[in-house]
XYZ file of C-alpha atoms in Angstrom:
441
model
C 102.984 -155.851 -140.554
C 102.469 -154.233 -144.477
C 104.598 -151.686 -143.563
C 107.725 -154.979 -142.203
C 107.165 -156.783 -145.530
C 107.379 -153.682 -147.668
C 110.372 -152.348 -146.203
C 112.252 -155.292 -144.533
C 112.176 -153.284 -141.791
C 111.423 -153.912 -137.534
C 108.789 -152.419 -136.075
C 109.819 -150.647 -132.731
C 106.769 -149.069 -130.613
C 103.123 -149.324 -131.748
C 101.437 -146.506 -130.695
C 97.581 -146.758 -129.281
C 96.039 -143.483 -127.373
C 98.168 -140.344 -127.651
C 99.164 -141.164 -131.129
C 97.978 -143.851 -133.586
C 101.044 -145.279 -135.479
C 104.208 -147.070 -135.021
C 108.172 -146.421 -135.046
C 110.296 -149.001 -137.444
C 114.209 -149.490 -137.816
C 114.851 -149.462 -141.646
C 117.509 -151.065 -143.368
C 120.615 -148.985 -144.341
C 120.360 -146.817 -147.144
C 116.042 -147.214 -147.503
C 114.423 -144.132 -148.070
C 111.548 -143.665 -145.719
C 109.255 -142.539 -148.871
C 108.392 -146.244 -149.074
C 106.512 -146.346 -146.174
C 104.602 -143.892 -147.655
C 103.598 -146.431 -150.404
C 101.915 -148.733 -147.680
C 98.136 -148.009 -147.267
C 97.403 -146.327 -143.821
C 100.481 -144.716 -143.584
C 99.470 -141.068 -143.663
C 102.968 -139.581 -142.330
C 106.576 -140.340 -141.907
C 109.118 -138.232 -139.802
C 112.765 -139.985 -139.065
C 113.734 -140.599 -135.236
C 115.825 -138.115 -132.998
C 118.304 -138.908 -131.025
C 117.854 -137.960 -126.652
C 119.819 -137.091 -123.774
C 119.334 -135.991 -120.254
C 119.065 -132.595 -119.366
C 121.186 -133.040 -115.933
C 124.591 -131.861 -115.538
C 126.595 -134.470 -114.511
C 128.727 -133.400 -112.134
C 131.704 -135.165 -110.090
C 130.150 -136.015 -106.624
C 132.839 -133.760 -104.574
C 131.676 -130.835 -106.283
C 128.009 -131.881 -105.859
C 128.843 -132.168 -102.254
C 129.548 -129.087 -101.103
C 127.117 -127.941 -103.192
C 128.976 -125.830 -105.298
C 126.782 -126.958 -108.626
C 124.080 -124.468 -107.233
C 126.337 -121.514 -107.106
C 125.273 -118.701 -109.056
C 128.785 -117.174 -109.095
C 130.168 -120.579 -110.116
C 127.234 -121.136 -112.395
C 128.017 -124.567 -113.754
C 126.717 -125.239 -117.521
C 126.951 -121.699 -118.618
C 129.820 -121.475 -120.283
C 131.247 -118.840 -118.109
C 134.339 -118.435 -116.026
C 135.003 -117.225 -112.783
C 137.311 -114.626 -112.702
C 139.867 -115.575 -110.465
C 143.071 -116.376 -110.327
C 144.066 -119.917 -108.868
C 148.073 -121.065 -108.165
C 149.203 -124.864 -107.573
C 152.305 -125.626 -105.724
C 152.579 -128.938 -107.201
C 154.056 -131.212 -109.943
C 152.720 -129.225 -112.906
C 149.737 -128.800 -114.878
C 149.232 -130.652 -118.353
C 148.070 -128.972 -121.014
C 144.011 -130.361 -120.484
C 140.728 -128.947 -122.802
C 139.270 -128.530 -119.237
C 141.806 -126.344 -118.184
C 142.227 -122.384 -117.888
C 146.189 -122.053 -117.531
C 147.325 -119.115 -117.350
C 150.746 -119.600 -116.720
C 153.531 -121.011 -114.227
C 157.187 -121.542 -113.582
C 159.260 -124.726 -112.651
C 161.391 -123.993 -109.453
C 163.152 -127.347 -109.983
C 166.262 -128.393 -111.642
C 165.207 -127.756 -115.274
C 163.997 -124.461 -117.350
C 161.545 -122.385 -115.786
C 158.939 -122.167 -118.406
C 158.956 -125.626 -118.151
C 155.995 -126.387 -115.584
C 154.016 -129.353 -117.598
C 152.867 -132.027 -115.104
C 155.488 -135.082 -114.813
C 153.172 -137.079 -112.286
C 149.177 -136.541 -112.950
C 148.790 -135.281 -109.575
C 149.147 -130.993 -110.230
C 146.543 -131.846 -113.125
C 144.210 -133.987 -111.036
C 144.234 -131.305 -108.216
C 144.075 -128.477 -110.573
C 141.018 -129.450 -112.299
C 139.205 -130.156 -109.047
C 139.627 -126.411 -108.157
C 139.213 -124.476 -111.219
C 138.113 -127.012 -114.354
C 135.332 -125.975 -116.941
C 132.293 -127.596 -117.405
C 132.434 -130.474 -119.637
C 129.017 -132.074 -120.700
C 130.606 -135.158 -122.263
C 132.935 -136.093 -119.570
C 131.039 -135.289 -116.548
C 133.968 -132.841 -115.532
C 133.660 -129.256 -113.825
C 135.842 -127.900 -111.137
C 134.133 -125.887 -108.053
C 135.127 -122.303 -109.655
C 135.023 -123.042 -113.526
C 136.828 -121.940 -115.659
C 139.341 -119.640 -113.209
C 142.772 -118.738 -114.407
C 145.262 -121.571 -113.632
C 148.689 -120.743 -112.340
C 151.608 -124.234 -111.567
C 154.495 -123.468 -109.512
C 155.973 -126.540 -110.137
C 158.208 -127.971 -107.085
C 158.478 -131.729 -107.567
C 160.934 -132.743 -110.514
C 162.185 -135.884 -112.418
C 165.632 -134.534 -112.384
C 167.736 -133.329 -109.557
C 167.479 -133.263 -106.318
C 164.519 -134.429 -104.298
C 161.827 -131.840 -103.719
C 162.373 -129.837 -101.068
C 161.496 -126.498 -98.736
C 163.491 -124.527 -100.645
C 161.871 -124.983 -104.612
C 158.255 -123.808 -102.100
C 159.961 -121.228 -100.524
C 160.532 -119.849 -104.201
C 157.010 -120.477 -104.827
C 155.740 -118.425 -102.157
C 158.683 -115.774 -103.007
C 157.049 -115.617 -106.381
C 153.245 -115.754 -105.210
C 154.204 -112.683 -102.856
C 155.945 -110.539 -105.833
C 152.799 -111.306 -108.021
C 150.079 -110.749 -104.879
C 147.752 -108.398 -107.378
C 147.435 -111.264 -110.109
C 147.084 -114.344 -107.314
C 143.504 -114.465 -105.363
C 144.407 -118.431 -103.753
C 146.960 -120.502 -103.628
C 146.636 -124.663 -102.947
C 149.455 -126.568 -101.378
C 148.138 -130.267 -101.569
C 151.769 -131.183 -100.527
C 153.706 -131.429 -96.529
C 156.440 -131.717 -94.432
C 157.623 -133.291 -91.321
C 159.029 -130.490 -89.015
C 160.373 -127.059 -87.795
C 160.875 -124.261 -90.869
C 161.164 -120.403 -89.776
C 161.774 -119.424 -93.348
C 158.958 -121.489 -94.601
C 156.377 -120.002 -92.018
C 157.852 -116.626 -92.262
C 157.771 -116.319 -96.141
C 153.913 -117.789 -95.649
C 153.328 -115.147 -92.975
C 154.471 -111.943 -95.508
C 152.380 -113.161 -98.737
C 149.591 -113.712 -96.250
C 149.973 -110.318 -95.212
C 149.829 -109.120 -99.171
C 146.369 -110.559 -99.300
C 146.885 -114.047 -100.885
C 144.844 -116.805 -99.755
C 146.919 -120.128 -99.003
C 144.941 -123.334 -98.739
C 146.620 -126.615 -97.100
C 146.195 -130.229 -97.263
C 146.393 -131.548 -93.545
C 148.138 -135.080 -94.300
C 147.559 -138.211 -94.581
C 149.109 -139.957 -91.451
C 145.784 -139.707 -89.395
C 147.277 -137.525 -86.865
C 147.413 -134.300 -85.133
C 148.951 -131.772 -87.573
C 150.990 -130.809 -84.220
C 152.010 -134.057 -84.336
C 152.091 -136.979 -81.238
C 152.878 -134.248 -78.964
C 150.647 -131.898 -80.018
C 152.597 -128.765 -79.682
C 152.907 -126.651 -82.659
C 156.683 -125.648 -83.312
C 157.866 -128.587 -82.675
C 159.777 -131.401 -84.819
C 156.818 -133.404 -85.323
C 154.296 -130.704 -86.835
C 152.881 -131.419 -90.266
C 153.901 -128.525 -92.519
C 152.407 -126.004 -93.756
C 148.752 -127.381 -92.294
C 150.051 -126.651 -88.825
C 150.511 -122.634 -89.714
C 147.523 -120.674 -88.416
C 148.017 -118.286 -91.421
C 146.988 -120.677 -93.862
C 143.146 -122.587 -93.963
C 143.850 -125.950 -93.276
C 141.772 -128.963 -94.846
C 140.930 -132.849 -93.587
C 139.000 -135.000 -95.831
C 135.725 -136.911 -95.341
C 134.014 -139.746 -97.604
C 131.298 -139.149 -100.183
C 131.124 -141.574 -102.910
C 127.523 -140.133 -104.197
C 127.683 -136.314 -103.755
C 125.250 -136.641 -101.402
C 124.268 -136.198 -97.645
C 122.536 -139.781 -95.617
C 125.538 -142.259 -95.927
C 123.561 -143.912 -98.747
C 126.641 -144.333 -100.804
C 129.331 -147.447 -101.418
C 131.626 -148.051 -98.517
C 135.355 -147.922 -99.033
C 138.680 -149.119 -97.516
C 138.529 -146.083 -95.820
C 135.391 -145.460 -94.232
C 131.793 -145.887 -95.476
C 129.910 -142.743 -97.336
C 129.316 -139.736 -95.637
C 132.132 -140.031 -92.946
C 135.553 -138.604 -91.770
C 138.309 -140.405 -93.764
C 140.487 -143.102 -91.872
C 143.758 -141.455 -93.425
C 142.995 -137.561 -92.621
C 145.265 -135.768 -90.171
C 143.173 -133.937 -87.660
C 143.514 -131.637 -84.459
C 142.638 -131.471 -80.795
C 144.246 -127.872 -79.850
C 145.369 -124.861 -81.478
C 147.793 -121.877 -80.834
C 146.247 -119.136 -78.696
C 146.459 -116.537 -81.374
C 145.077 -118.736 -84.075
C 143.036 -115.828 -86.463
C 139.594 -117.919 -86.877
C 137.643 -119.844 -84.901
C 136.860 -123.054 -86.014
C 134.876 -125.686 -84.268
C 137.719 -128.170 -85.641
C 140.866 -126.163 -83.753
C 143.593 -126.117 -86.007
C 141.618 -127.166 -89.025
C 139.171 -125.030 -91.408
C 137.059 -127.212 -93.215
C 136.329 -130.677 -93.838
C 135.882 -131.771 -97.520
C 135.762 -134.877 -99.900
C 138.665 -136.457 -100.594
C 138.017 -139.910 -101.836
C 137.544 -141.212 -105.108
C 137.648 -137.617 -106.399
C 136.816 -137.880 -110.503
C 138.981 -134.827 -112.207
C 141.536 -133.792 -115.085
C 144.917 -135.998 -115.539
C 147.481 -135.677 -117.796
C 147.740 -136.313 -121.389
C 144.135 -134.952 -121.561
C 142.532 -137.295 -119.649
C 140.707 -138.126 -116.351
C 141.734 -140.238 -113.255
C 140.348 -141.188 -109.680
C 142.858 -140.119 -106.865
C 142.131 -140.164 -103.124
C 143.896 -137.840 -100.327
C 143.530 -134.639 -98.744
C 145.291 -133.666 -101.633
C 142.305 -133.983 -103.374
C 140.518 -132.104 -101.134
C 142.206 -129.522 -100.082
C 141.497 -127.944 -103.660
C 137.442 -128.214 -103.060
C 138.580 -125.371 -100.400
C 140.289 -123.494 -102.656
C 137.476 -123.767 -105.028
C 135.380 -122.492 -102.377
C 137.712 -119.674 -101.474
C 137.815 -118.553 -105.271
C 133.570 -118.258 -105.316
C 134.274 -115.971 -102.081
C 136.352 -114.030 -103.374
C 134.502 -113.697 -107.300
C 131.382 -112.424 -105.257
C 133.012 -110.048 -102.634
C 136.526 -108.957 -104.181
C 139.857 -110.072 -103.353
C 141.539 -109.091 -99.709
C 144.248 -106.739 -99.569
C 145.917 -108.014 -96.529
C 145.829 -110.829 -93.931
C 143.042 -109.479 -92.209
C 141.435 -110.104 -95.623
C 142.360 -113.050 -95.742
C 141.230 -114.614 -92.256
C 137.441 -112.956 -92.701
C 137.467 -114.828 -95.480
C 138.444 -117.981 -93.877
C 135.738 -116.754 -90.906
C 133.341 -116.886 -93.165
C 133.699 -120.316 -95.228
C 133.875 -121.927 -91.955
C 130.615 -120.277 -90.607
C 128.658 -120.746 -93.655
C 130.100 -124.840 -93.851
C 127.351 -127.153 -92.067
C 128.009 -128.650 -88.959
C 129.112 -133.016 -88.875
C 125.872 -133.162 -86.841
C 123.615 -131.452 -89.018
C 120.929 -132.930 -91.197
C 123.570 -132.848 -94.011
C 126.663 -133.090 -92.148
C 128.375 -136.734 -91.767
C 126.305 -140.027 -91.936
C 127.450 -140.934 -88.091
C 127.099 -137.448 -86.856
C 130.596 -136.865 -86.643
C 131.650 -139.908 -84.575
C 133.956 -141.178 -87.013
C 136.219 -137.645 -86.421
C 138.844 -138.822 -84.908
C 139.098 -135.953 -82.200
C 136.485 -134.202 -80.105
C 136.546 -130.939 -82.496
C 134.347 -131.467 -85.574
C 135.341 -129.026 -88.009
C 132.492 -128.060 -89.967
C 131.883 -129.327 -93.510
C 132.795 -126.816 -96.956
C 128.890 -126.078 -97.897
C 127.886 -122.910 -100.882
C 124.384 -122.298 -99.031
C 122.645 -120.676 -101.902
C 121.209 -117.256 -100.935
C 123.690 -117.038 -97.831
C 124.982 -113.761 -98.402
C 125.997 -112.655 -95.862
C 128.295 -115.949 -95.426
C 127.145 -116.929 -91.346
C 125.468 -120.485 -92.174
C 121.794 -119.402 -92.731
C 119.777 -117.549 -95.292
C 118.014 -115.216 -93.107
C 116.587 -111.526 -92.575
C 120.543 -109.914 -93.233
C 120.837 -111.829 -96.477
C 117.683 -110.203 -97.430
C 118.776 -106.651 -96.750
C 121.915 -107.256 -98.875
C 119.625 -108.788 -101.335
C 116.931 -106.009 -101.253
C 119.440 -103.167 -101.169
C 120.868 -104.540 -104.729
C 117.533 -104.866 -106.236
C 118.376 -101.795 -109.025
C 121.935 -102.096 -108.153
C 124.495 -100.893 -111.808
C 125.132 -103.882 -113.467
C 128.610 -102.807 -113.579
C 129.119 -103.539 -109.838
C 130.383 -106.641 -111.179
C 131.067 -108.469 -107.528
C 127.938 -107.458 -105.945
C 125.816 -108.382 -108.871
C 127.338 -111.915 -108.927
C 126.522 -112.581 -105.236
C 122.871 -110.945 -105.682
C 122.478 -112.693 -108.686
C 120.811 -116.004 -107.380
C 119.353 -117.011 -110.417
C 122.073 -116.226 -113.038
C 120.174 -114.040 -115.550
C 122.392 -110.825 -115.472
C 119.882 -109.218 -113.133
C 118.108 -109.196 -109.817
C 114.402 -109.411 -109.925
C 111.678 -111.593 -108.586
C 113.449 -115.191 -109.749
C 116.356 -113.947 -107.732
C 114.017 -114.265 -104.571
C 111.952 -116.613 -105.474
C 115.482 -118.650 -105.359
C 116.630 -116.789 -101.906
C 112.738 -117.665 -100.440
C 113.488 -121.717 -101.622
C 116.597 -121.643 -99.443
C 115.013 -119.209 -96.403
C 116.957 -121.034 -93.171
C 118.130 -124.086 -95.106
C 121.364 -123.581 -93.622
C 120.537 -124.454 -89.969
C 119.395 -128.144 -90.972
C-alpha cells in the first residue's frame, strides 16, 4: 500500500511462499528507483513480456502430421530442398513464399505469372510455405522452391487444355529442376493429348499430383468407365496420384472438432469426388481404387495474395497436402528418374497413410466415404523409414546401418535424422523407440 501512494501506481500480484514481494503497473514515464525509496522494498526488476513456446501450426498440416517431420522440420528455419510447380492462377509475391520462378501460358507476357485470383497463392503456400511464428503459417515441405505455370487468365480466352498442355510441355523439358507438380484444377471429358503429354513427363520422373473434384462423384464419372466423356480430368489418369478431401477443423484425430456444412470433423467431405473401380493396369494399389490419398480440404488456413492469408475449402486445397507429402519423400530418398520412380513413390505414401478405420483414421470409421473403397489417409509416421505404415524391425536396420553414416549423404541423413540435430545418435532412437508400431493404431 506505501509502495501505491508513493508511486501512484497498481499493485498487480502479491507474492506469499516462493517469493515475498509484489508486481505494480507504474505510471508512464516513473522511474522504478522510487520504489526503492519505500521501506521494505529491498529490490526492483521491470516485467518481461511471455509467449508460448508451441508452434502454431494450420490444422491440415497438423493432420497429417507433417509438423513432426524431421525432413520438414518446422520452426527451424530451414528449407526443404525441393522443387514444387503449380498449374494454377499464379503465385503472389508472399514473405511466406520460396518462388523460384514461373511462366504465364495465357494471353499475356510470359514472365508475367503473379496470381490474378488468390487461389495459386492459397494452394501454393499449403504445399511449400515457410514457417511463420506470427501468423501461424507453414506449408507441409517449408520453405521448397516454388514454380507457377500460370493457366487461368483475366484476358483472353477462357482457360483451357491447351495453356496445361504447355504446362506439362514445359514441366517435361525442365524434368531435372521439377521433383512434383500440383494440378488443383479439372475437366469434364476425353483428351489423348492431355493424357499422353502426362504419360511422357511421368515417364521423365516428375511427380503429378491431382485434385479429384468437387461434384461428389466417381472421377469415371456416372458410368464409371474411364475414357469416356464423363471422366473427371486429369484425376481419372492412373499416371498421376489422385486426391479426395476429408474434414478436420482441429488438426486432430476423434471427431472432436466444429461441424461444417459439409460434414462434421474428422470425416469424408460431402463435395469430394471419389471411386468404386479402377483400370486393370492402374500402377499402385490403393485401398481407395482410383484414388491415392485422402487429405484435408476444408477450412484450410494458408498464403493469399497481396501478402496475406485466407480460408478456402476444396480438394483444391488438398490436393497440395499430397504434394507436400510427396516433396518430404522425395527430400529424404532422392528424386525418381522415371515413372517407375514415380509410382514407388506413390506405393509408398499410400502404405505409410493410416487406414479410415484406424484409431486415427476418420471419426465414423470411414462410413461417411461415399463408396466401399476407403482410400487411406496422407499420415508422416515419424521413424517409418522404410515408408510401409509401421515403425518396425526394417526401419531399425535402415536406422542402425546409418548410425556413422558421412554427413554428406545428404538424403539418407535427413530420413535417419529423427531428431533434427545434424546427426544420428541415441536421441535419434530414443525418437524411433517413442513411435515403435504407432503406425498400426
Amino acid at each position: 500500500m506505501a509502495a501505491e501512494r508513493a508511486t501512484g501506481g497498481v499493485i498487480g500480484h502479491r507474492y506469499f511462499t516462493a517469493i515475498q514481494g509484489f508486481s505494480i503497473y507504474l505510471p508512464e514515464g516513473l522511474a522504478s528507483q522510487a520504489l526503492l525509496r519505500v521501506p521494505g522494498v529491498v529490490d526492483v526488476e521491470p516485467n518481461l513480456k511471455i509467449t508460448t513456446c508451441s508452434l502454431d501450426i494450420p490444422t491440415g498440416v497438423r493432420r497429417i502430421n507433417a509438423h513432426n517431420s524431421p525432413i520438414a522440420n518446422i520452426g527451424s528455419g530451414q528449407s526443404v530442398d525441393v522443387d514444387i510447380a503449380i498449374i494454377d492462377t499464379g503465385i503472389d509475391n508472399h514473405p511466406d513464399l520460396n518462388i523460384a520462378g514461373g511462366r504465364n501460358f495465357t494471353a499475356g507476357q510470359p514472365a508475367s505469372y503473379g496470381d490474378i485470383d488468390g487461389h495459386g497463392t492459397h494452394v501454393a503456400g499449403i504445399a511449400g510455405a515457410k514457417y511463420n511464428s506470427k501468423t501461424a503459417m507453414a506449408g507441409v515441405a517449408p520453405g521448397a522452391r516454388l514454380w507457377e505455370l500460370r493457366v487461368f487468365g483475366n484476358i483472353g480466352p477462357e482457360p483451357n487444355l491447351g495453356d496445361v498442355i504447355k504446362a506439362v510441355d514445359w514441366f517435361t523439358k525442365n524434368a531435372d529442376t521439377i521433383d512434383v507438380v500440383n494440378m488443383s484444377l479439372s475437366a469434364t471429358g476425353v483428351h489423348s493429348s492431355f493424357h499422353e503429354a502426362i504419360k511422357q513427363s511421368v515417364a521423365k520422373g516428375v511427380v503429378y499430383v491431382a485434385a479429384a473434384g468437387n461434384s461428389a462423384r466417381d472421377v469415371y464419372g456416372p458410368d464409371g468407365i474411364f475414357g469416356t466423356s464423363d471422366d473427371t480430368i486429369p484425376a481419372a489418369y492412373s499416371e498421376v496420384m489422385t486426391v479426395s478431401a476429408m474434414v478436420d477443423t482441429d488438426g486432430n484425430p476423434g471427431g472432436r472438432g466444429a461441424s461444417t456444412s459439409v460434414g462434421p470433423d474428422d470425416t469424408f467431405a460431402s463435395f469430394s469426388n471419389y471411386s468404386n473401380s479402377v483400370v486393370a493396369d492402374n500402377p499402385v494399389n490403393s485401398t481407395g481404387k482410383a484414388i491415392d490419398l485422402l487429405v484435408p480440404g476444408v477450412f484450410i488456413y494458408s498464403t493469399d495474395k497481396n501478402s496475406g492469408y485466407s480460408t478456402k475449402s476444396g480438394t483444391s486445397m488438398a490436393a497440395p497436402h499430397a504434394a507436400g507429402l510427396a516433396a518430404l519423400y522425395i527430400a529424404a530418398n532422392g528424386k525418381p528418374d522415371d515413372a517407375a520412380g514415380v509410382y514407388a513413390l506413390r506405393q509408398a505414401l499410400i502404405d505409410s497413410g493410416l487406414a479410415q478405420a484406424s484409431a486415427r483414421g476418420l471419426a465414423d470409421g470411414g462410413q461417411s466415404d461415399p463408396d466401399e473403397h476407403p482410400e487411406n489417409i496422407g499420415y508422416v509416421t515419424v521413424g517409418d523409414l522404410t515408408y510401409n505404415g509401421a515403425v518396425n524391425f526394417a526401419d531399425f536396420a535402415v536406422l542402425a546401418s546409418a548410425w556413422t553414416t558421412d554427413e554428406d549423404d545428404e538424403g539418407f541423413l535427413k530420413i535417419c535424422d529423427l531428431y533434427p540435430d545434424s546427426s544420428i545418435d541415441i536421441a535419434d532412437v530414443a525418437v524411433f523407440a517413442d513411435n515403435w508400431l504407432t503406425g498400426l493404431d
